[in-house]
Amino acid sequence: MTNGSAERGNLDQFIVAARSAAAGEDLAAFEDALKSVPNAAIVSRGGRPDQPHLVVTLSSQDAQQLKSRFGPSLIIERNAPLNPL
Amino acid sequence: MADNNSSDNPSGQGQGRAANSRTNASQKSAADAGPPTVEPTVKARRDRYLVAARPLPGIQPMAVDVIANTLTNMPDVTIVKHVRASGFGALSTGGAGGGMPEIVVAEMDQAQGAALRASAPPHVIVERDALLRHADDMTMAFNNAMTMLPGVGIDIKLRVVGTGGQPLPKASVYVYGLGFPGQGNTDDRGEVTVTVFGGTIETIQAIYVKPASDYWDRMFERPALSDGVNTLQLQSFAATFDGFPQAAYLGWGQQLMKLDQIDAAFTGQGAKVAIIDSGCDSSHPQLTHVTRGMDFTNNRDAASWARDTMSHGTHCAGIITGASNQVKGIRGFAPMAEVHALKVFPGGRFSDLIDALDQCITRQVDIVNLSLGSSEVSELVAHKLVEARQNGIACIVAAGNASGPVQFPGTEPSVLTVAAIGKLGEFPTDSYHARTVTPGLVAGAMFSPKFTCFGPQIAVAGPGVAIVSTVPGGGYASWDGTSMATPHVTGMGALLLAHHPVFRDTARARNEQRVAQLFALLANAGVRYLGDPTREGTGVPDLQRVAGLAAGAGTASASLGVASAGAPLGDAFGNRITFGAPQSPFTGLGINTHLAVNPAILQGLLQLRSAGLI
């Protein structure tokens, strides 16, 4: 037996936002698509009403697949940690 | 190759020093010599050296008595024993009268030993009597199962005290031996026991003590430790800056940027400054006027931004807006500015930064301090920084402390990126600050600290070594970093936005042009100290060079460019290399190297000098 998340890599946080105001519907479509991804979850919703973004947990493999599908209209990037310098 | 620091701002130094009453710590210790109030602090461990005659054909070997007498007459050298060798190959054939050369074993400090080796004539052998190790310590550790077993640790008992012997609780202590360093924090008695593995007490290489506040940190190299409690004494800021913090202390960075020479009415009133960091302890006596903030690590809570568990944001806030309230303490650049503490640490990610920048746009902030960075790049953050700029928000960003290329978001063209610069003589030579100095990056009294990131994105430099500022709990700490350099520039930017006439009229509109105008004013005011734009941009902004801000400032260059010709980095022969810059609290500890001397010879002379032999 293999663990689904192990096959897909470790879970990580990603930010998802529309590339333009016209792509707002794609963010909703992304949210729908997320429901069928094992172990994926929405961590938080942020951004101004006219610029909403999602913070989600995904495996890196699932993130790549979603990028290939939504990449033209959505920015999907790792929600990397910041460091005080 | 002028010393730019002294030639560019002699009046600044003079006035600044007059404002501070500083004392050379070593002088003060001597002057205060009376009945000891504390047992002697740990001293550097002495090395053992083997000294013997080297038989050379045709040369009379040096007699052991002569060697012993020479060593006896050297200050602080102790002869431990004589070893009568029974034969050492080539040595055994040349001894006087056919006998074996006798070896004198002597103890001295490392610098003396190095000097003795450097100055030894050809017919004298001087070598360190090094500790022996098991062979598998070095080569078999990962192969030999026996050595993989947990070793027996040695407990190092330490007590950290201040100048008067008072215990210093909550100090972080790191003990470096042959393996992983051990770490601990001192208790209320100032005591801590740190366990280290893989060596004896004699293999401890260094102990680093970082106090909670109000003292300089200290590095004890090769400490001479005992099995009992070892006392480590630290030097207080009050011993360096007389009366601090009740008496005012003007930081060396504020002096360099001429904060003490501007109109006293310039306090930043009217400017809105955001500090996106770890929060801000507004209960600090110098930060009680900071009343606005938001905590992005706690569901945008409107109160918990004042709990700064990392101290980082509070330190930045002191540089920007530290105000003379109950205590004089430090002097911030813009004590009357409206400050917004937007907390993203600990745990901050790109999404938190985006939210915090959105909040800056909503609150119509004028200037943002971003003493943060990431090893990754974010397209969304980059877009948000552009949006902030289009809304008239100037983002001042730290270059990074990775000793490499500038880190994101300092790489973005929409921001003003700040490198760190240091000044010799502004910190004790046994503090960690001294370790940020690299000889090749020194020019005059200024230096580019080894940690600072560099590259074409560097717009300006800010003071970033041994920066004394506020920390939670009401105290002060001296820290290094581009994080400390950045708020110097942010604070100056807030002053310009509040008081420069160019921002009173058309440029007051919140747009991209206003930001560009501010960045140009800051860059134009730069004074180059290093001669390397990739490490200092146009230099350190100088308030006296901002055209139109103050009377007498009209001589500043009106066009964006280099304000002064800097000395090139690493010119060890034409510049002063010293840890004791003129009028600094740590004077008298350096040397002049104006003569063109072979570096190897110079090194030898340095060793002899430091050993007290010349």
XYZ file of C-alpha atoms in Angstrom:
699
model
C 0.000 0.000 0.000
C 1.247 3.425 -0.802
C 0.192 6.610 0.786
C -1.308 9.059 -1.671
C 0.355 12.109 -0.192
C 3.720 10.378 -0.054
C 3.472 9.690 -3.791
C 2.683 13.310 -4.457
C 5.386 14.732 -2.210
C 5.142 16.649 1.025
C 2.326 19.099 1.545
C 3.251 22.739 1.268
C 1.510 26.096 1.273
C 0.712 27.893 -1.986
C -0.839 31.267 -2.767
C -3.330 31.408 -5.587
C -4.560 34.648 -7.154
C -6.005 35.791 -10.438
C -3.640 37.348 -12.968
C -6.308 39.919 -13.831
C -9.658 41.081 -12.550
C -11.269 39.270 -15.471
C -9.936 35.957 -14.185
C -11.954 36.054 -10.986
C -14.117 33.157 -12.115
C -11.051 31.004 -12.582
C -10.281 31.349 -8.885
C -13.699 29.888 -8.149
C -13.022 27.100 -10.628
C -9.695 26.435 -8.922
C -11.490 26.166 -5.599
C -13.855 23.619 -7.125
C -10.961 21.642 -8.563
C -9.279 21.618 -5.184
C -12.146 19.572 -3.757
C -11.078 16.577 -5.799
C -7.415 16.755 -4.748
C -6.562 14.415 -1.860
C -5.217 16.145 1.263
C -5.610 19.604 -0.270
C -7.147 22.278 1.916
C -7.787 26.001 1.994
C -5.776 27.571 4.806
C -7.071 31.111 4.489
C -8.649 33.649 2.189
C -6.985 37.011 1.891
C -6.535 40.064 -0.250
C -8.823 42.970 -0.952
C -12.292 42.249 -2.378
C -11.090 43.246 -5.843
C -7.905 41.173 -5.501
C -8.757 38.028 -3.554
C -6.227 35.286 -2.985
C -6.313 31.833 -1.471
C -3.688 30.186 0.678
C -3.915 26.427 0.204
C -2.009 23.308 1.195
C -1.067 21.033 -1.668
C 1.553 18.508 -2.572
C 4.132 19.844 -5.009
C 2.962 17.356 -7.634
C -0.659 18.443 -7.312
C 0.433 22.064 -7.447
C 2.228 21.400 -10.731
C -0.853 19.754 -12.188
C -3.072 22.648 -11.140
C -0.556 25.132 -12.529
C -0.629 23.429 -15.905
C -4.409 23.716 -15.896
C -4.908 27.180 -14.417
C -1.519 28.769 -15.131
C -2.687 31.109 -17.913
C -5.217 32.835 -15.680
C -3.968 32.223 -12.122
C -0.683 32.751 -10.360
C 0.045 29.691 -8.215
C 3.258 30.003 -6.246
C 4.755 28.652 -3.068
C 3.845 30.662 -0.002
C 7.462 30.727 1.085
C 8.564 31.786 4.553
C 10.067 35.201 5.148
C 13.032 35.841 7.408
C 13.855 38.863 9.521
C 17.342 39.975 8.433
C 43.048 57.722 -0.754
C 41.751 60.030 1.831
C 40.043 58.794 4.909
C 36.609 59.706 3.663
C 35.045 59.541 7.020
C 37.233 62.179 8.502
C 37.433 64.325 5.386
C 33.750 64.278 4.602
C 32.267 64.966 7.969
C 34.716 66.277 10.499
C 32.153 68.569 12.014
C 29.695 65.746 12.286
C 32.062 63.649 14.280
C 33.027 66.462 16.523
C 29.516 67.500 17.326
C 28.315 63.997 17.675
C 31.014 63.070 20.108
C 30.320 66.134 22.113
C 26.729 64.987 22.400
C 27.788 61.656 23.778
C 29.942 61.214 26.795
C 31.810 58.069 25.958
C 34.451 56.223 27.831
C 36.969 53.771 26.590
C 35.931 50.665 28.426
C 39.456 49.435 28.986
C 40.512 52.814 30.331
C 37.554 52.909 32.658
C 38.370 49.506 34.053
C 41.882 50.627 34.876
C 40.734 53.904 36.343
C 38.211 52.179 38.556
C 40.719 49.684 39.851
C 39.911 49.162 43.498
C 38.934 46.231 45.614
C 37.718 43.584 43.215
C 33.969 43.184 43.346
C 33.917 40.079 41.240
C 36.248 37.207 40.742
C 38.355 37.564 37.613
C 36.596 36.810 34.394
C 37.687 33.847 32.312
C 40.882 34.591 30.446
C 42.189 33.173 27.219
C 43.721 29.737 27.600
C 47.499 29.708 27.253
C 49.246 27.432 24.832
C 52.250 25.272 25.443
C 55.224 25.555 23.111
C 58.283 23.381 22.619
C 61.479 25.381 22.202
C 64.793 23.745 21.385
C 68.000 24.235 19.456
C 67.947 23.144 15.823
C 71.281 21.618 14.848
C 72.560 23.158 11.621
C 75.847 22.351 9.928
C 78.491 24.904 10.761
C 76.369 26.785 13.279
C 76.853 26.547 16.990
C 73.584 25.285 18.495
C 71.940 27.641 20.907
C 72.523 26.476 24.458
C 69.480 25.414 26.389
C 70.372 27.887 29.140
C 70.209 30.731 26.645
C 66.835 29.529 25.433
C 65.533 29.204 28.983
C 66.861 32.631 29.968
C 65.287 34.235 26.907
C 61.941 32.697 27.724
C 62.207 33.617 31.398
C 62.799 37.250 30.488
C 59.716 37.436 28.295
C 56.664 38.872 30.013
C 53.931 36.391 30.876
C 55.882 33.355 29.719
C 56.139 30.449 32.115
C 58.564 27.578 31.737
C 56.680 24.409 32.588
C 59.410 21.827 32.300
C 62.500 20.663 30.490
C 62.412 17.519 28.375
C 65.640 15.692 27.846
C 65.137 13.915 24.558
C 66.754 10.607 23.834
C 66.959 10.998 20.100
C 65.040 12.658 17.304
C 66.552 11.471 14.104
C 68.368 14.354 12.521
C 68.293 16.240 15.795
C 70.157 13.515 17.539
C 73.170 13.863 15.298
C 73.901 17.512 15.781
C 73.594 18.289 19.430
C 76.466 19.979 21.160
C 78.959 17.467 22.288
C 76.911 14.733 20.639
C 74.151 14.971 23.270
C 70.450 15.273 22.536
C 69.036 18.837 22.443
C 67.056 19.607 25.503
C 63.512 20.919 24.946
C 62.070 23.710 26.998
C 58.293 23.529 27.414
C 56.830 26.965 28.031
C 53.342 28.396 28.404
C 52.331 31.664 26.805
C 49.329 33.101 25.077
C 48.646 32.291 21.472
C 49.753 35.664 20.111
C 53.051 35.485 21.972
C 53.637 31.990 20.707
C 52.954 33.009 17.144
C 55.289 35.957 17.511
C 57.995 33.777 19.008
C 57.720 31.381 16.092
C 57.847 34.235 13.604
C 60.909 35.766 15.221
C 62.857 32.577 15.944
C 66.316 32.409 14.333
C 67.006 29.479 12.009
C 68.832 27.489 14.696
C 65.904 27.539 17.137
C 62.797 25.390 16.843
C 59.530 26.751 18.220
C 56.416 24.662 17.830
C 53.111 24.283 19.571
C 52.860 21.435 22.046
C 49.569 20.367 20.508
C 47.013 18.159 22.173
C 47.100 14.581 21.008
C 43.910 12.914 19.864
C 42.886 9.362 19.235
C 43.401 8.572 15.584
C 39.742 7.749 15.080
C 38.701 11.164 16.376
C 39.619 12.639 13.036
C 39.343 9.965 10.414
C 37.223 7.128 11.683
C 34.359 8.885 13.343
C 31.837 7.875 10.720
C 33.182 4.377 10.179
C 33.902 3.088 13.613
C 30.754 2.001 15.380
C 32.386 2.475 18.755
C 32.863 6.160 18.197
C 29.253 6.559 17.163
C 28.111 5.727 20.652
C 27.064 8.758 22.635
C 30.114 10.045 24.436
C 30.293 11.251 27.992
C 29.584 14.926 27.989
C 31.520 17.440 29.994
C 29.593 20.010 31.952
C 30.879 23.544 31.720
C 29.643 25.594 34.656
C 29.409 29.261 33.891
C 28.293 32.413 35.628
C 27.635 35.550 33.590
C 28.028 38.817 35.473
C 28.146 42.519 34.807
C 30.974 44.871 35.597
C 30.069 45.062 39.280
C 29.579 41.348 39.633
C 25.792 41.448 39.397
C 24.323 38.310 37.814
C 22.939 38.630 34.292
C 19.915 36.354 33.816
C 18.500 35.273 30.460
C 21.820 35.550 28.681
C 22.283 33.051 25.853
C 25.527 31.110 26.164
C 27.061 29.030 23.371
C 30.028 26.744 24.016
C 32.023 25.631 20.986
C 34.082 22.478 21.337
C 35.072 19.843 18.808
C 31.510 18.825 17.991
C 28.161 20.528 17.956
C 28.047 23.629 20.142
C 26.278 23.433 23.460
C 23.804 26.118 24.408
C 21.990 27.344 27.462
C 20.419 30.392 29.085
C 21.487 31.805 32.412
C 19.123 31.612 35.374
C 18.312 34.334 37.871
C 21.728 33.859 39.464
C 23.357 34.362 36.087
C 24.402 30.721 36.060
C 24.127 28.031 33.438
C 25.646 24.614 32.916
C 26.310 23.734 29.306
C 27.127 20.181 28.300
C 29.366 19.546 25.308
C 30.406 16.234 23.833
C 33.477 14.958 22.124
C 36.388 16.489 23.920
C 37.977 17.641 27.114
C 37.706 20.997 28.785
C 40.919 21.963 27.033
C 39.351 21.484 23.633
C 36.757 24.214 24.143
C 37.422 26.637 21.322
C 35.209 29.536 22.327
C 32.313 30.683 24.441
C 29.920 33.256 23.072
C 27.641 35.146 25.455
C 24.707 37.139 24.159
C 23.094 39.148 26.946
C 19.360 39.782 27.081
C 19.889 43.529 27.023
C 21.995 46.499 28.096
C 25.388 44.817 27.701
C 27.773 44.169 24.853
C 27.984 40.588 23.736
C 31.347 38.907 24.145
C 33.312 36.126 22.541
C 35.750 34.307 24.807
C 38.238 32.562 22.555
C 40.195 29.593 23.859
C 38.896 30.141 27.379
C 40.944 28.837 30.288
C 38.217 26.909 32.097
C 38.176 25.091 35.390
C 35.945 22.298 36.664
C 34.262 24.775 39.006
C 32.088 27.741 38.141
C 33.770 29.979 35.588
C 32.906 33.663 35.641
C 32.274 35.486 32.387
C 32.105 39.242 32.754
C 30.351 41.494 30.262
C 30.638 45.218 29.717
C 27.553 47.368 30.048
C 26.475 50.064 27.620
C 26.503 52.436 30.593
C 30.226 51.777 31.006
C 30.762 52.778 27.380
C 28.240 55.597 27.083
C 28.260 57.502 30.372
C 24.854 57.750 31.991
C 23.066 55.692 29.347
C 20.110 55.364 29.059
C 19.140 58.239 31.351
C 21.603 60.396 29.424
C 21.098 60.695 25.682
C 23.150 58.575 23.342
C 23.372 59.493 19.687
C 24.124 56.354 17.694
C 27.102 56.348 15.385
C 24.744 55.816 12.480
C 22.645 58.845 13.367
C 25.848 60.865 13.634
C 27.097 59.625 10.293
C 23.819 60.653 8.682
C 23.970 64.030 10.503
C 20.730 63.635 12.412
C 22.232 65.847 15.123
C 22.769 68.696 12.679
C 19.273 69.279 11.378
C 16.655 71.705 12.618
C 15.299 70.470 15.965
C 11.793 71.018 14.633
C 12.275 68.209 12.129
C 10.709 65.307 13.990
C 8.831 63.497 11.248
C 5.462 64.853 12.348
C 2.914 64.217 9.628
C 4.646 61.232 8.072
C 3.066 57.784 8.299
C 5.572 54.969 8.711
C 4.805 51.246 8.684
C 7.187 48.656 10.090
C 6.368 45.200 8.742
C 8.195 42.997 11.208
C 7.768 41.136 14.509
C 5.638 43.796 16.177
C 6.715 46.538 18.526
C 6.815 46.592 22.314
C 5.075 49.903 22.863
C 5.577 49.615 26.628
C 9.234 50.489 26.082
C 9.793 53.946 27.572
C 10.989 55.253 24.226
C 8.178 53.754 22.151
C 5.027 54.589 24.106
C 3.843 56.807 21.256
C 3.500 53.786 18.954
C -0.198 53.075 19.259
C -1.230 51.647 15.872
C -0.712 48.186 14.532
C -2.110 44.879 13.376
C -1.025 41.302 13.995
C -1.123 39.174 10.844
C 0.118 36.170 12.804
C -2.997 36.329 14.987
C -6.057 36.864 12.779
C -5.316 40.567 12.310
C -5.656 41.200 16.008
C -5.545 44.903 16.812
C -3.652 44.559 20.097
C -1.192 41.645 19.991
C 1.179 43.474 17.623
C 2.647 44.989 20.817
C 3.911 41.548 21.919
C 7.241 41.261 20.158
C 8.682 37.857 21.013
C 11.591 38.237 18.591
C 12.637 41.800 19.527
C 13.472 42.457 15.871
C 10.618 44.849 15.150
C 11.143 46.726 18.404
C 14.817 47.208 17.521
C 13.912 48.595 14.095
C 11.251 50.824 15.652
C 13.767 52.403 18.030
C 16.005 53.415 15.136
C 13.101 54.931 13.223
C 11.104 56.586 15.978
C 12.771 56.185 19.407
C 11.657 59.227 21.397
C 12.996 60.896 24.508
C 10.231 60.277 26.996
C 10.995 59.170 30.550
C 14.559 58.382 29.494
C 16.730 60.090 26.911
C 18.203 56.831 25.657
C 18.681 56.581 21.919
C 17.531 59.084 19.339
C 15.250 57.885 16.587
C 15.029 59.713 13.293
C 11.333 60.542 13.352
C 10.007 60.499 16.939
C 6.812 62.344 15.987
C 5.928 60.207 12.985
C 2.748 58.147 13.026
C 4.025 54.585 13.266
C 2.071 51.458 12.311
C 3.505 48.158 13.584
C 2.337 45.429 11.195
C 3.332 42.109 12.715
C 4.181 39.187 10.400
C 6.816 37.407 12.519
C 7.246 34.789 13.777
C 6.023 32.598 10.974
C 5.598 35.232 8.280
C 5.091 34.122 4.676
C 4.540 35.854 1.367
C 0.781 35.913 1.945
C 1.284 37.829 5.215
C 3.481 40.359 3.445
C 0.834 40.844 0.759
C -1.814 41.405 3.430
C 0.420 43.824 5.332
C 1.174 45.816 2.175
C -2.540 45.942 1.414
C -3.005 47.369 4.884
C -0.381 50.040 4.126
C -2.341 51.025 1.026
C -5.577 51.167 2.999
C -4.006 53.227 5.787
C -2.305 55.558 3.299
C 1.094 54.941 4.766
C 3.914 57.046 3.298
C 6.939 54.827 3.843
C 7.395 51.171 4.803
C 10.349 49.504 6.488
C 10.927 45.965 5.238
C 13.827 44.458 7.182
C 13.000 41.037 5.796
C 13.724 38.773 2.896
C 13.327 35.343 1.403
C 15.448 32.886 -0.500
C 12.536 32.525 -2.932
C 10.842 34.971 -5.269
C 7.155 35.861 -5.401
C 5.434 37.293 -8.443
C 2.463 38.254 -6.285
C 4.609 40.152 -3.779
C 6.407 41.870 -6.663
C 3.040 43.006 -8.076
C 1.969 44.251 -4.652
C 5.167 46.280 -4.249
C 4.491 47.948 -7.603
C 0.952 48.687 -6.518
C 2.211 50.184 -3.265
C 4.604 52.407 -5.169
C 1.843 53.526 -7.525
C -0.080 54.524 -4.409
C 2.765 56.725 -3.253
C 4.208 54.282 -0.725
C 7.992 54.121 -0.558
C 9.215 50.633 0.363
C 12.693 50.548 1.920
C 14.047 46.994 1.835
C 17.020 45.234 3.442
C 19.483 43.662 1.013
C 19.983 40.510 3.088
C 22.658 39.049 5.342
C 23.699 36.063 3.253
C 27.033 37.512 2.050
C 25.847 36.937 -1.495
C 23.540 38.454 -4.088
C 20.705 40.678 -2.906
C 17.699 38.715 -1.686
C 14.070 39.099 -2.681
C 12.274 41.502 -2.352
C 15.382 43.693 -2.381
C 15.826 42.586 -5.977
C 12.663 44.394 -7.083
C 13.088 47.635 -9.041
C 10.098 49.194 -7.289
C 11.881 49.414 -3.915
C 14.945 51.130 -2.439
C 17.433 48.471 -1.366
C 19.812 49.055 1.529
C 23.160 47.385 2.245
C 24.888 47.549 5.620
C 28.040 49.459 6.445
C 30.090 49.386 9.647
C 32.476 51.695 11.428
C 35.611 50.620 13.231
C 35.925 51.657 16.824
C 32.219 51.494 17.592
C 32.259 48.120 19.344
C 34.476 46.137 21.699
C 37.100 44.100 19.914
C 36.021 40.948 21.737
C 32.384 41.338 20.703
C 30.818 39.434 17.846
C 30.567 42.722 15.965
C 34.333 42.574 15.406
C 33.848 39.343 13.492
C 31.881 41.144 10.801
C 35.073 42.900 9.707
C 36.993 41.473 6.770
C 40.381 43.160 6.167
C 39.848 43.402 2.414
C 36.583 45.273 2.880
C 37.939 48.085 5.047
C 38.349 51.641 3.745
C 39.464 54.216 6.252
C 37.404 53.865 9.389
C 34.494 52.353 7.486
C 34.005 48.788 6.365
C 31.586 46.659 4.452
C 30.538 43.917 6.880
C 31.078 40.422 5.617
C 27.400 39.490 5.986
C 25.870 42.182 3.806
C 24.372 41.158 0.474
C 25.607 43.051 -2.552
C 24.838 43.662 -6.183
C 23.617 46.207 -8.700
C 20.308 46.557 -6.850
C 21.969 48.261 -3.858
C 20.725 51.851 -3.875
C 22.291 53.138 -0.667
C 24.004 51.848 2.478
C 22.931 52.317 6.064
C 24.741 51.828 9.391
C 24.332 48.145 10.183
C 26.982 46.980 12.667
C 26.805 47.484 16.448
C 23.555 49.400 16.281
C 22.210 50.091 19.766
C 18.428 50.276 19.852
C 15.359 49.345 21.865
C 14.324 45.793 22.777
C 11.245 44.525 24.634
C 11.299 44.892 28.385
C 12.581 48.441 28.385
C 16.180 47.654 27.539
C 18.613 48.066 24.688
C 20.683 45.746 22.535
C 23.452 46.134 20.002
C 22.735 44.225 16.812
C 24.134 43.788 13.316
C 22.329 43.348 10.025
C 20.915 44.947 6.925
C 17.774 44.893 9.065
C 19.388 47.572 11.212
C 20.722 49.513 8.212
C 17.297 49.761 6.590
C 15.450 51.645 9.368
C 18.137 54.337 9.318
C 17.148 55.036 5.718
C 13.427 54.631 6.425
C 13.703 57.114 9.293
C 15.511 59.633 7.125
C 12.921 59.096 4.392
C 10.154 59.864 6.886
C 11.914 63.093 7.833
C 12.177 64.148 4.196
C 8.531 63.317 3.494
C 7.458 65.347 6.511
C 9.705 68.367 6.123
C 11.229 68.668 2.676
C 9.533 71.453 0.718
C 9.321 69.349 -2.409
C 6.704 67.167 -0.730
C 4.544 70.050 0.436
C 3.002 70.902 -2.897
C 2.455 68.941 -6.078
C 4.612 66.005 -5.046
C 2.454 65.539 -1.991
C 0.016 63.670 -4.237
C 0.165 59.981 -3.471
C 1.656 58.609 -6.656
C 4.657 56.877 -8.135
C 6.414 60.190 -8.874
C 6.498 61.043 -5.193
C 8.257 57.782 -4.413
C 10.721 58.309 -7.247
C 11.442 61.812 -5.955
C 12.082 60.536 -2.437
C 14.382 57.770 -3.676
C 16.318 60.301 -5.759
C 16.722 62.628 -2.767
C 18.028 59.782 -0.609
C 20.398 58.505 -3.282
C 21.603 62.018 -4.119
C 22.510 62.574 -0.500
C 24.748 59.511 -0.433
C 28.323 59.744 0.777
C 30.495 56.956 -0.512
C 32.957 55.506 1.933
C 33.945 52.256 0.276
C 34.318 52.949 -3.431
C 32.273 49.903 -4.397
C 28.738 50.723 -5.582
C 27.726 47.080 -5.430
C 28.223 47.200 -1.648
C 27.082 50.749 -0.890
C 25.146 52.107 -3.886
C 25.520 55.873 -3.878
C 26.648 55.696 -0.258
C 25.186 56.516 3.127
C 22.500 59.242 2.891
C 23.582 62.395 4.698
C 20.933 64.839 5.878
C 23.300 67.746 5.346
C 23.548 66.860 1.677
C 19.836 67.034 0.993
C 19.307 70.165 -1.043
C 16.571 72.364 0.345
C 16.071 70.606 3.666
C 18.212 72.786 5.915
C 20.133 76.026 5.763
C 23.593 75.481 4.376
C 22.666 72.298 2.605
C 22.578 73.909 -0.818
C 26.016 72.661 -1.671
C 24.802 69.113 -2.173
C 24.954 67.675 -5.646
C 21.790 68.431 -7.545
C 21.941 65.419 -9.783
C 21.736 61.763 -9.023
C 25.239 60.449 -8.718
C 28.225 59.994 -6.532
C 28.425 62.513 -3.753
C 32.003 61.797 -2.864
C 34.830 59.750 -4.218
C 35.384 56.809 -1.946
C 38.528 54.942 -1.145
C 38.658 51.598 -2.903
C 38.072 48.576 -0.758
C 40.938 46.486 0.390
C 43.692 49.041 -0.010
C 45.548 47.892 3.036
C 48.572 50.098 2.409
C 47.028 53.490 1.984
C 44.347 53.383 4.583
C 44.088 53.190 8.299
C 43.229 49.761 9.574
C 42.199 50.048 13.140
C 39.696 48.964 15.690
C 40.111 52.268 17.401
C 38.935 55.051 15.125
C 39.679 58.573 16.363
C 37.414 59.664 19.202
C 35.649 56.346 19.319
C 34.965 54.584 22.603
C 37.401 51.858 21.677
C 40.457 53.849 20.640
C 44.076 52.885 20.816
C 43.653 49.363 19.601
C 44.749 49.677 15.987
C 47.723 50.452 13.850
C 48.543 52.686 10.930
C 49.585 51.042 7.719
C 50.507 54.000 5.602
C 53.808 52.483 4.570
C 53.905 49.945 1.822
C 54.918 46.883 3.761
C 54.936 43.328 2.576
C 51.800 41.743 4.026
C 53.743 38.793 5.422
C 56.144 41.083 7.232
C 53.249 43.199 8.393
C 51.606 40.102 9.789
C 54.797 39.213 11.636
C 55.055 42.710 13.063
C 51.440 42.541 14.127
C 52.097 39.300 15.931
C 55.182 40.660 17.679
C 53.311 43.790 18.654
C 50.319 41.969 19.976
C 52.606 39.729 21.980
C 54.182 42.731 23.634
C 57.594 41.940 22.154
C 57.860 45.220 20.232
